[in-house]
Tab-separated table of C-alpha atoms and ligand atoms in Angstrom:
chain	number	residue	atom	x	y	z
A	1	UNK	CA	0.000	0.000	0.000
A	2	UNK	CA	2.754	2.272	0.155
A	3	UNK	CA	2.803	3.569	-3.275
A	4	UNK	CA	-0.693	4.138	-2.989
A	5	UNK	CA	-1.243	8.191	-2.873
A	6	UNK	CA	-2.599	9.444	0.819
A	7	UNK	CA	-6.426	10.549	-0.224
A	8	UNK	CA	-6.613	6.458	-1.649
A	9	UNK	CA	-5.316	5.178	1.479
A	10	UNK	CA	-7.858	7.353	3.398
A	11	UNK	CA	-10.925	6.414	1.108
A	12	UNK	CA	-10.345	2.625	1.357
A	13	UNK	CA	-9.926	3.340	5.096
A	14	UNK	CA	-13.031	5.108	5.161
A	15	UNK	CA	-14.981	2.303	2.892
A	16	UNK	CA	-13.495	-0.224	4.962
A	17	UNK	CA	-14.717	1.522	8.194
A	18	UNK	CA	-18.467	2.080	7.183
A	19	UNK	CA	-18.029	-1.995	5.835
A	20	UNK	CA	-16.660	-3.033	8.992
A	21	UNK	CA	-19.365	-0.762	11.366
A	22	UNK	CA	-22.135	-1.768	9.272
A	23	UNK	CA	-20.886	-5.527	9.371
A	24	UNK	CA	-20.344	-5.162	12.996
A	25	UNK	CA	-23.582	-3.834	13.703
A	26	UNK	CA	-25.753	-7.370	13.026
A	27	UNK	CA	-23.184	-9.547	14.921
A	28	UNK	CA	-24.391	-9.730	18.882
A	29	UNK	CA	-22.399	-7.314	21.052
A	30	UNK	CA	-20.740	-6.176	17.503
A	31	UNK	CA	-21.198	-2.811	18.867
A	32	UNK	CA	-20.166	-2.713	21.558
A	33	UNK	CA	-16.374	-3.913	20.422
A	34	UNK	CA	-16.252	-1.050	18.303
A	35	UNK	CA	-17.124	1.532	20.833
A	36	UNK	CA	-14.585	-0.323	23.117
A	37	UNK	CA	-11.867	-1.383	21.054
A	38	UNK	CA	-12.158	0.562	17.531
A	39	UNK	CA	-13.193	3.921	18.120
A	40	UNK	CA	-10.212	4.916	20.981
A	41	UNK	CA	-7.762	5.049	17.918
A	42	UNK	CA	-9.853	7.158	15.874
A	43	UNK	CA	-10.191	9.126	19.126
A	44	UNK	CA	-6.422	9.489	19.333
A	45	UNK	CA	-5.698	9.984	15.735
A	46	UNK	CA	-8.527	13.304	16.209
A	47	UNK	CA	-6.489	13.784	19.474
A	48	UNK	CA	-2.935	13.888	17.668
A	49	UNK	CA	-4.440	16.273	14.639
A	50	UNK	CA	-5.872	18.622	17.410
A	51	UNK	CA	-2.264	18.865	19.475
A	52	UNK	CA	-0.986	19.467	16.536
A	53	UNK	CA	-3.043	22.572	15.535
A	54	UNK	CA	-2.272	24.821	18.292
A	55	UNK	CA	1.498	24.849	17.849
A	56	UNK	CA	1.058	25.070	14.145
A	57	UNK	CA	-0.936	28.112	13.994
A	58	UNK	CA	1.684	30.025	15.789
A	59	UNK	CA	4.751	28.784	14.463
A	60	UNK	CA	3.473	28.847	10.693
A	61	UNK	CA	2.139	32.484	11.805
A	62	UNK	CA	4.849	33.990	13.465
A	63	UNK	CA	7.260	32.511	10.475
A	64	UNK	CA	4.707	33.862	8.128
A	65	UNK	CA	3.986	37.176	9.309
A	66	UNK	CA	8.287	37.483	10.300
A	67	UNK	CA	8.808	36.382	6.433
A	68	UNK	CA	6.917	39.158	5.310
A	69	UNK	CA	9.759	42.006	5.675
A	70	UNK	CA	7.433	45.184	5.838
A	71	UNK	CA	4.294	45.957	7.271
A	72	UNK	CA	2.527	47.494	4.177
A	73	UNK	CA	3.317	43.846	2.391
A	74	UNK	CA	1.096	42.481	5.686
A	75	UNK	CA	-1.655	44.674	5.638
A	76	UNK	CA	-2.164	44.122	1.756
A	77	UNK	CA	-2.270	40.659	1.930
A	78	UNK	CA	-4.805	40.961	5.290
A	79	UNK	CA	-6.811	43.148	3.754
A	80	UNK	CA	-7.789	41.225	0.321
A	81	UNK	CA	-7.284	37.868	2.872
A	82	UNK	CA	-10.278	39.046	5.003
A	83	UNK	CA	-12.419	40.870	1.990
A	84	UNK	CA	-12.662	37.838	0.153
A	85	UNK	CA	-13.484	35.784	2.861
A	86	UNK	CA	-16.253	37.934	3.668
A	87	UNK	CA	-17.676	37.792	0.386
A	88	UNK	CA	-17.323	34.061	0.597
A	89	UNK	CA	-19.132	34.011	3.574
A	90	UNK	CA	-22.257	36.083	2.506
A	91	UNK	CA	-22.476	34.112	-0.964
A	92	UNK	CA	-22.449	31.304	1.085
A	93	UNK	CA	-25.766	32.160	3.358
A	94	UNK	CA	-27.147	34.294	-0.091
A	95	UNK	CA	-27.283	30.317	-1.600
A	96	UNK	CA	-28.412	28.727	1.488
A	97	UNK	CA	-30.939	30.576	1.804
A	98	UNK	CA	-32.313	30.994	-1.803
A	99	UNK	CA	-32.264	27.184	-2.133
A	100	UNK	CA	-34.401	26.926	1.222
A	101	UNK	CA	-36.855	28.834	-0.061
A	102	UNK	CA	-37.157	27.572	-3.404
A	103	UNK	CA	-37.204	23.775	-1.918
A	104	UNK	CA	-38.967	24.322	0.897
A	105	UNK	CA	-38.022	21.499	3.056
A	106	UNK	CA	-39.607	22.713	6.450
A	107	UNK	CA	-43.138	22.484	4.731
A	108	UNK	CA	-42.939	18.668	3.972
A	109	UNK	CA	-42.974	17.980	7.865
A	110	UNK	CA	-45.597	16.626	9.468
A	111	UNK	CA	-46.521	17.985	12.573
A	112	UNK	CA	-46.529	14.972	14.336
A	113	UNK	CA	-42.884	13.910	13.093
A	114	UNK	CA	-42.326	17.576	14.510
A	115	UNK	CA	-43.600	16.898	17.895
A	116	UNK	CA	-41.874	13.568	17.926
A	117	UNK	CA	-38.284	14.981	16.844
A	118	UNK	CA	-39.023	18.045	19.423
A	119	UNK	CA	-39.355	15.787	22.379
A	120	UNK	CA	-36.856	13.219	21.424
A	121	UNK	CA	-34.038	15.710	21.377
A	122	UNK	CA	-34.983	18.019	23.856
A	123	UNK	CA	-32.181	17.566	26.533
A	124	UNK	CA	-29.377	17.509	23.602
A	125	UNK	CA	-31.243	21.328	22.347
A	126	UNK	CA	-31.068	22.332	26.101
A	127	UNK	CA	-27.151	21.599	25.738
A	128	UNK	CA	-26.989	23.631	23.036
A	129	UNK	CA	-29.406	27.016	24.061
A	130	UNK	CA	-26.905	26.599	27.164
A	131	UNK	CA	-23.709	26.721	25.457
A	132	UNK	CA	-25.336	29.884	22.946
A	133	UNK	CA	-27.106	31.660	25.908
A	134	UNK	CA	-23.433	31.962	27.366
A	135	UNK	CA	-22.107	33.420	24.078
A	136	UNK	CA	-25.091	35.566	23.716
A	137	UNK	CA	-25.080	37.094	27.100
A	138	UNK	CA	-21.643	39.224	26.898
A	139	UNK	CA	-22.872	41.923	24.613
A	140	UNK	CA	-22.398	42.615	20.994
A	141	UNK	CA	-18.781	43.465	20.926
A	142	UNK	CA	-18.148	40.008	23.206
A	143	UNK	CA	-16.464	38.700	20.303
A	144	UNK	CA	-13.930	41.716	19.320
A	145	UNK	CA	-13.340	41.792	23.126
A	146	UNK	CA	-12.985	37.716	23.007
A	147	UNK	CA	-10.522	38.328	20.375
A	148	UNK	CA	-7.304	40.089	22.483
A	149	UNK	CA	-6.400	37.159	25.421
A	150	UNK	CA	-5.133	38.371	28.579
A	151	UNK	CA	-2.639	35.518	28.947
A	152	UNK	CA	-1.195	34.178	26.047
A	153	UNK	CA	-0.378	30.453	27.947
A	154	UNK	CA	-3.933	30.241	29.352
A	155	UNK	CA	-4.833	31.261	25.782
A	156	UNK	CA	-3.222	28.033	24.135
A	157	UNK	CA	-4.683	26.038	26.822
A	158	UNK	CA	-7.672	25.622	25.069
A	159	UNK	CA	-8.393	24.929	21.267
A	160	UNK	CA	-11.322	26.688	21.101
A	161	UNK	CA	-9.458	30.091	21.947
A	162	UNK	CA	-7.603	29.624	18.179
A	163	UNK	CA	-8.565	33.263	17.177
A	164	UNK	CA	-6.951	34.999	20.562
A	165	UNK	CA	-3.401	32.713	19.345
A	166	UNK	CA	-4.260	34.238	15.804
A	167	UNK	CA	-4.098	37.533	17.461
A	168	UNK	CA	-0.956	37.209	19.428
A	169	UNK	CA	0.876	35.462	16.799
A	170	UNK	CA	0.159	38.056	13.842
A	171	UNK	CA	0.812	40.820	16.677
A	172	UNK	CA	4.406	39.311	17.786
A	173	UNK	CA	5.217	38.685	14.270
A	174	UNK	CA	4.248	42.333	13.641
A	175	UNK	CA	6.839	43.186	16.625
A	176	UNK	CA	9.391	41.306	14.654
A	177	UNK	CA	9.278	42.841	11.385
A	178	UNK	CA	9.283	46.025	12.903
A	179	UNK	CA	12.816	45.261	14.503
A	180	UNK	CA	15.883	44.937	12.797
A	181	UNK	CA	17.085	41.985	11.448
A	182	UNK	CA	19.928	41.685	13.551
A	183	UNK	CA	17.666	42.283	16.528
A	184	UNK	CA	15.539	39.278	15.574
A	185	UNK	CA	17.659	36.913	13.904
A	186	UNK	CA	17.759	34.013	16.792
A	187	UNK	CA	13.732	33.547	17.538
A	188	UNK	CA	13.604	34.087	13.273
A	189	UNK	CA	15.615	31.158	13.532
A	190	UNK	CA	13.706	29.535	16.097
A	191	UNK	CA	10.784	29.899	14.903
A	192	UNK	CA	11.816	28.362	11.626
A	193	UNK	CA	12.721	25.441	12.846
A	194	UNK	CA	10.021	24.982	15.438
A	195	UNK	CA	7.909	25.327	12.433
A	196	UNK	CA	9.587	22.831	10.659
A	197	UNK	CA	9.689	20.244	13.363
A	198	UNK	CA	5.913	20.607	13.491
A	199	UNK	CA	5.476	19.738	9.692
A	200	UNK	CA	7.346	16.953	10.330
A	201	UNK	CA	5.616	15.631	12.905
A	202	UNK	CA	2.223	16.221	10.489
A	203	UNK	CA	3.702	13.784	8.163
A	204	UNK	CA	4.047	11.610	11.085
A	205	UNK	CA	0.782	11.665	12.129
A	206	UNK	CA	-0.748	11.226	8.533
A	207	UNK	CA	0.463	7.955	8.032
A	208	UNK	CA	-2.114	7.112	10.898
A	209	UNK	CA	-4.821	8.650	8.735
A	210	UNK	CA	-5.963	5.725	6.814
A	211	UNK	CA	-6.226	3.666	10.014
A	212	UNK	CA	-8.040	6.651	11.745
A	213	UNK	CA	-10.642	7.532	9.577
A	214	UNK	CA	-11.161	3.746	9.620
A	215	UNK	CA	-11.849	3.655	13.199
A	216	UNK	CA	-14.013	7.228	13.331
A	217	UNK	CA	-16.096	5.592	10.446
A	218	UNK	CA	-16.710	2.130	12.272
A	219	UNK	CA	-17.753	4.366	15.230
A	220	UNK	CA	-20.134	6.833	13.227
A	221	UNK	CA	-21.979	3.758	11.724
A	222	UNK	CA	-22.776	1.948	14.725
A	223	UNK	CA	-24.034	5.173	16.812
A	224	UNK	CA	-26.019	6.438	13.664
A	225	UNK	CA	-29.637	7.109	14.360
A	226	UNK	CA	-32.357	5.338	12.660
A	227	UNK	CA	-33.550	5.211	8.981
A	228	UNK	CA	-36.886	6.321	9.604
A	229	UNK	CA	-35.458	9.864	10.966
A	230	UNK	CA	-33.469	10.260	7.924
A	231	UNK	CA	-36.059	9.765	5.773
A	232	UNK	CA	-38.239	12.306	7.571
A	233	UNK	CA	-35.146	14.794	7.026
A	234	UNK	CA	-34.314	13.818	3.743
A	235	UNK	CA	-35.809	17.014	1.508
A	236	UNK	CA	-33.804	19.162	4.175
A	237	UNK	CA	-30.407	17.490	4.105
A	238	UNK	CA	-30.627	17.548	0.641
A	239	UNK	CA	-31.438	20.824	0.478
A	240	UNK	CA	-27.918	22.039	2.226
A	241	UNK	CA	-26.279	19.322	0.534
A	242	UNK	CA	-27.210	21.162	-2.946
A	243	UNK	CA	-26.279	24.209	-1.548
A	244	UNK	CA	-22.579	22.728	-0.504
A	245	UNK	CA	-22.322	21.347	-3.809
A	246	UNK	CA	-23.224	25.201	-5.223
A	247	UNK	CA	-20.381	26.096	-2.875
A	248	UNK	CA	-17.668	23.327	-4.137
A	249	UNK	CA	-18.767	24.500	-7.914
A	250	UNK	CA	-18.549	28.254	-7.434
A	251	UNK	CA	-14.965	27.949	-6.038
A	252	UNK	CA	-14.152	25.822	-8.938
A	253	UNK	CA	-15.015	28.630	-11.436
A	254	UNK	CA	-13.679	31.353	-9.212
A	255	UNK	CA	-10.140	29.236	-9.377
A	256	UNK	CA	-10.195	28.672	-13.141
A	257	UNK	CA	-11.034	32.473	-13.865
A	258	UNK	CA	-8.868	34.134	-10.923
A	259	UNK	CA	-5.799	32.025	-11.608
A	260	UNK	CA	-6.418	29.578	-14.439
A	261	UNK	CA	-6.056	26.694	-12.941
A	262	UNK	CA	-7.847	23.326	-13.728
A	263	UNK	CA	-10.856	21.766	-12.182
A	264	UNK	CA	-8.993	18.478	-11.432
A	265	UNK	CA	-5.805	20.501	-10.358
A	266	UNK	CA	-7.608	22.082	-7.453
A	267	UNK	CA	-9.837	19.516	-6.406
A	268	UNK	CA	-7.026	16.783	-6.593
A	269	UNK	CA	-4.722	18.779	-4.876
A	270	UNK	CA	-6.822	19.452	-2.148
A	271	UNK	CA	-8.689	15.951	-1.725
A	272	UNK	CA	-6.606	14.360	1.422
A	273	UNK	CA	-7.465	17.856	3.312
A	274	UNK	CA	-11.005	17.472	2.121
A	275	UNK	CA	-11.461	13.353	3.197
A	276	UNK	CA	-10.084	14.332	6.427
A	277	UNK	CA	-12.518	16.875	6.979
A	278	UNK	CA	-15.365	14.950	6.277
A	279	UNK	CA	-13.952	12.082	8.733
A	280	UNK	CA	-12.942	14.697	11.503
A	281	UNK	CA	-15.758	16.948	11.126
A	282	UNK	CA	-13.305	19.837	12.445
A	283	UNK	CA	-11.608	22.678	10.364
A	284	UNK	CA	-9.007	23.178	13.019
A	285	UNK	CA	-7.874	19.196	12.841
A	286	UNK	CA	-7.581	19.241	9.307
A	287	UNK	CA	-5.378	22.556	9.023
A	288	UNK	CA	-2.203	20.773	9.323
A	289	UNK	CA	-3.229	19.139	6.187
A	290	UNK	CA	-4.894	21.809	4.702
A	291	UNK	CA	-1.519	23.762	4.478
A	292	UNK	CA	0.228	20.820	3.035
A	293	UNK	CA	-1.907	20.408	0.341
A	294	UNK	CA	-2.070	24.230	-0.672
A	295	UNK	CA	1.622	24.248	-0.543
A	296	UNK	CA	2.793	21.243	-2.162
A	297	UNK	CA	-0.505	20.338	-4.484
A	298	UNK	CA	-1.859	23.834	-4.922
A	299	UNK	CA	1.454	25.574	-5.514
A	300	UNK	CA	0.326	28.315	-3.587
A	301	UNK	CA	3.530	30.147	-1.939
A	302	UNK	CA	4.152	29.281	2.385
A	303	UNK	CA	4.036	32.962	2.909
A	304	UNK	CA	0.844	33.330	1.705
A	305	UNK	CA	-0.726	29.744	3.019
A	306	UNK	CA	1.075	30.015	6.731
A	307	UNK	CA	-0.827	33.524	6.773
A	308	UNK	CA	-4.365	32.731	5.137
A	309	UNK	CA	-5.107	29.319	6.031
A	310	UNK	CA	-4.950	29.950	9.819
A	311	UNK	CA	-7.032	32.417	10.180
A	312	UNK	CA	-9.571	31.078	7.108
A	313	UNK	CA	-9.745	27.972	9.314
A	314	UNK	CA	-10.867	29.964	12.331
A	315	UNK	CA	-13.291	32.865	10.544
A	316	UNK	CA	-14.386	31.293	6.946
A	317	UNK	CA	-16.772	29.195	7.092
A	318	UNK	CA	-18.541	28.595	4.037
A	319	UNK	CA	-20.745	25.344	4.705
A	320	UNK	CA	-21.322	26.401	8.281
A	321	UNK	CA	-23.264	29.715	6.376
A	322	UNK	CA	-24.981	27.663	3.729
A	323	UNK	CA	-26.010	25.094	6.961
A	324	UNK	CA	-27.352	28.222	8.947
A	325	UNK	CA	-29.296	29.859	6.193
A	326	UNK	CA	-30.276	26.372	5.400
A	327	UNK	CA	-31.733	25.547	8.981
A	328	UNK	CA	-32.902	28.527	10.072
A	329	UNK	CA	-35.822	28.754	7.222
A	330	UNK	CA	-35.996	25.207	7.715
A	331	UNK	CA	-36.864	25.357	11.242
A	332	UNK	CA	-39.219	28.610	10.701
A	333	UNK	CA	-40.957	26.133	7.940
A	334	UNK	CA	-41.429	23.280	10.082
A	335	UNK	CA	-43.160	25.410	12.900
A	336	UNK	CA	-45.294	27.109	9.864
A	337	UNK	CA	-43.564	30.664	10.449
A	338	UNK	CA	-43.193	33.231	7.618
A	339	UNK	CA	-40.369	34.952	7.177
A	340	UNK	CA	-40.237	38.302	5.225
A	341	UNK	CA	-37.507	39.697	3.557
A	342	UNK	CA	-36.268	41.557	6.110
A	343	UNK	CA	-36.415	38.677	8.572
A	344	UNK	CA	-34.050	36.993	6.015
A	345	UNK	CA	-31.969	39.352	5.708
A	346	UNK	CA	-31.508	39.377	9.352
A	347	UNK	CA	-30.506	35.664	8.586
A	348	UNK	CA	-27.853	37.334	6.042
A	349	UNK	CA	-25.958	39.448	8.853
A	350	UNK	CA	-26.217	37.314	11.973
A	351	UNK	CA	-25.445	34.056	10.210
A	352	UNK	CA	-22.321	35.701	8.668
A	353	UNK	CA	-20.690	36.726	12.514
A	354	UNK	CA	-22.357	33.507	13.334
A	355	UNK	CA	-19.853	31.526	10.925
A	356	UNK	CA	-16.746	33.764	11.985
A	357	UNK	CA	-17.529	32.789	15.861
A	358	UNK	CA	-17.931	29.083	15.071
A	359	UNK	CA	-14.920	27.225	16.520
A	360	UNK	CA	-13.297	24.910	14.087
A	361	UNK	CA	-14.538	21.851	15.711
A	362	UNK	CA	-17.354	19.146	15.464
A	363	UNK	CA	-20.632	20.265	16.401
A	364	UNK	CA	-19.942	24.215	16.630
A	365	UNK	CA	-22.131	25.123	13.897
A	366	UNK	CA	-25.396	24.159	15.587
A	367	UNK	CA	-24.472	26.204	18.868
A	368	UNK	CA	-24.061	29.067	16.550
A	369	UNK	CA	-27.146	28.023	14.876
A	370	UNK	CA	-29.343	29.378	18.202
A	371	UNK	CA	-28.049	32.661	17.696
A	372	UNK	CA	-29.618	32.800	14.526
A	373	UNK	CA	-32.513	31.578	15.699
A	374	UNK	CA	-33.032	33.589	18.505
A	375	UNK	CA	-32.360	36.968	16.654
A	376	UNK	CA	-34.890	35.769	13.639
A	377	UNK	CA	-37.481	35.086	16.278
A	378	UNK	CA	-37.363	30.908	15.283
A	379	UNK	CA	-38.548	28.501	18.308
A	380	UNK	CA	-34.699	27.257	19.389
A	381	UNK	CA	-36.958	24.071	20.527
A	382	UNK	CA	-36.524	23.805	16.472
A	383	UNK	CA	-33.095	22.363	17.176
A	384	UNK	CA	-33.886	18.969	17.963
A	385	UNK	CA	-35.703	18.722	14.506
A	386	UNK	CA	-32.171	19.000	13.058
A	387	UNK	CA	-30.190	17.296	15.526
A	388	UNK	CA	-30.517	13.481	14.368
A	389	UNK	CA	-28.966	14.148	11.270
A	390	UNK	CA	-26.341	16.672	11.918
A	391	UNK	CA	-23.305	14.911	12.458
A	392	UNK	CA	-23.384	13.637	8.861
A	393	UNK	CA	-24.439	17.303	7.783
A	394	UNK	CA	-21.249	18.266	9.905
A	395	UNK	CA	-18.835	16.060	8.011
A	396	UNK	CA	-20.187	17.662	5.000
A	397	UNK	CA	-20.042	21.440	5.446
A	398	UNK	CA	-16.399	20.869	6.884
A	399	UNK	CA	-15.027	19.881	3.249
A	400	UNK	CA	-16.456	23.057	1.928
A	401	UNK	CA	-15.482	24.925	4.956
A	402	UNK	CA	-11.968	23.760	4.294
A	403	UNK	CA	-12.225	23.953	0.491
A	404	UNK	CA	-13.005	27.436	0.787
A	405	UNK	CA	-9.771	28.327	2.609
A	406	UNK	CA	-7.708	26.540	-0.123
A	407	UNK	CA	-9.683	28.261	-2.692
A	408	UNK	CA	-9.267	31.595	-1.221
A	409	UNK	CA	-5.478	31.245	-0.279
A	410	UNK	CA	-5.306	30.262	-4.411
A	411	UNK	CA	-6.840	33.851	-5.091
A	412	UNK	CA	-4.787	35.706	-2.435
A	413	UNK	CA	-1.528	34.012	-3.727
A	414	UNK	CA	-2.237	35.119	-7.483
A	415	UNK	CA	-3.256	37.932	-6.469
A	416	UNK	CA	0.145	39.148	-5.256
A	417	UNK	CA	2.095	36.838	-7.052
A	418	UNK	CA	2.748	34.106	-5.218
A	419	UNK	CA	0.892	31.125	-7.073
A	420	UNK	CA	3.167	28.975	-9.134
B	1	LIG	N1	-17.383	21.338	12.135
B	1	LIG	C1	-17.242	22.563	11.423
B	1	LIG	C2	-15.780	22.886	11.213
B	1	LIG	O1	-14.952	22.537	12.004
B	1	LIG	C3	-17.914	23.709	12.105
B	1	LIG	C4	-19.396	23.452	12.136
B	1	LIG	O2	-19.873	22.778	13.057
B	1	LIG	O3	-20.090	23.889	11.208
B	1	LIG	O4	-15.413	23.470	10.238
């Protein structure tokens, strides 16, 4: 298997997974040896990605920013970095939600399979209005303020505090290039190397993947809810899964007119990133191999990737906004509630900060999702209509999530000429 290229390895580890978990799941006690004896590795292989990710962000940072030489260079390449993902962003909800209401999933609900979802999930959507209501409670600038840590080691104690590392990391490196050379020239060093140890140890961990994704797949198809529930949900998931596809296609054309490059370039270059997404569900795990692919496949320059993908894994979330336009309207359908133009709009604008506040990680998008809810005036209860089926849903809008960054770091390299 060695000659075999990574994103093969990691599909027949994937196939083999959902084979063994489905295979597993008629044999007596079948599942309970995977949740015992399979799914720990995958747990560890998410584990390894995820130590990983921390130290990465501020070594490829601080050697990006450092690399840069002047400041104006910086703010150009921040300024079209963040523009562009904003525009990604609202294109993203614009589809979401135009597809919702063309489809109309939400009507096609009965209200008993309403009620039944509604009380079924209840606790988990209590979970979830608990996590939000905490978020929600701080104030509108919470998350500007959230941005700027007060201690920079309590800071990388905790992944979900990637943006305040952003922060430091793009403000030390700024310290840096404002020195002198001579000034700077052992932590330059340093922080080259440290940066290069960590892509080594990125390699290291990859050769896990294929056995990983095995074990997270096994695990996923023995814990999967029922059929019926899918069914039920069916018009709706396919509904955002159009809309992700929309997504994939638009960056596609974007890349072939912004920089000429061809379909199967891009998407082969970035496939390992994309199958690890889906199997990880989480942005942030997958960056290590996000920046791999972008540098070796996409041929996009390491001063430009070690400065956009970072922060496009913590802020851009492009299947997150499709999934919230998505939702929301599908929620307001279910419960028969009308929403006007304006009301949609409102959708726009909070499901945009929405996407820039969702951590990287499994799950974050539906804790962002109550926001939304809450400031369109949707019954949160609506959650638990969605929650069966989101995990799935969450493996999906990660690949576009991460596609996006590629694509954008692709446009930003060109841009300032740095895309071979
Ligand atoms: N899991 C997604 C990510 O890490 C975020 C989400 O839940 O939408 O990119």
């Amino acid at each position: 298997m060695t000659k075999l290229a990574l994103h093969w390895k990691i599909l027949i580890g994937m196939a083999l997974g959902v084979l063994f978990g489905a295979f597993l799941s008629f044999i007596p006690n079948g599942s309970e040896f995977i949740k015992n004896y399979i799914k720990p590795f995958g747990t560890i292989f998410i584990n390894l990605l995820k130590l990983i990710a921390m130290p990465l962000i501020l070594a490829s940072l601080i050697k990006g920013v450092s690399d840069l030489k002047d400041i104006s260079k910086l703010s150009q390449m921040g300024g079209r970095t963040i523009l562009t993902y904003l525009i990604t962003t609202l294109t993203a909800v614009t589809i979401g939600l135009i597809l919702v209401n063309i489809i109309q999933p939400g009507k096609s609900i009965s209200v008993e399979t309403r009620n039944e979802l509604v009380e079924a999930y209840s606790t988990n959507t209590e979970e979830k209005q608990a996590a939000a209501a905490k978020q929600k409670e701080a104030g509108p600038l919470n998350a500007l303020v959230e941005m700027v840590p007060s201690n920079i080691f309590l800071a990388t104690s905790n992944n979900r505090n990637m943006l305040q590392v952003i922060f430091f990391a793009l403000f030390f490196g700024i310290g840096m290039i404002l020195l002198p050379f001579k000034k700077i020239k052992p932590i330059k060093k340093f922080f080259d190397s440290f940066n290069a140890v960590i892509l080594k140890l990125i390699d290291l961990i990859m050769l896990g993947a294929p056995y990983g994704v095995f074990a997270l797949l096994a695990a996923l198809v023995v814990e999967a809810p029922s059929l019926e529930l899918f069914q039920a949900l069916a018009l709706y998931a396919i509904t955002l899964l159009l809309g992700l596809v929309a997504m994939i296609i638009l960056y596609i054309i974007v890349v072939r007119v912004l920089t000429g490059k061809k379909i199967d370039f891009f998407m082969k270059g970035i496939a390992p990133a994309q199958l690890l997404a889906f199997s990880t569900s989480s942005s942030a795990a997958t960056l290590p191999v996000t920046m791999e692919c972008v540098e070796e496949n996409l041929g996009v320059d390491e001063e430009v990737a070690s400065f956009v993908l970072p922060i496009g894994a913590t802020i851009n979330m492009d299947g997150t906004s499709v999934y919230q336009g998505v939702a929301a309207v599908f929620i307001a359908q279910a419960f028969g509630l009308d929403l006007n133009l304006s009301a949609q709009l409102g959708i726009v604008f909070t499901a945009t900060l929405a996407s820039i506040g969702t951590a990287a990680v499994p799950s974050a998008g539906i804790v962002m999702l109550v926001i939304v809810l809450a400031q369109a005036g949707i019954p949160e209860a609506g959650l638990a209509l969605i929650f069966a089926i989101d995990r799935p849903l969450d493996m999906c809008r990660t690949i576009v999530n991460v596609t996006g960054d590629a694509a954008v770091s692709m446009i930003v390299g060109k841009s300032i000429g740095k895309l071979k």
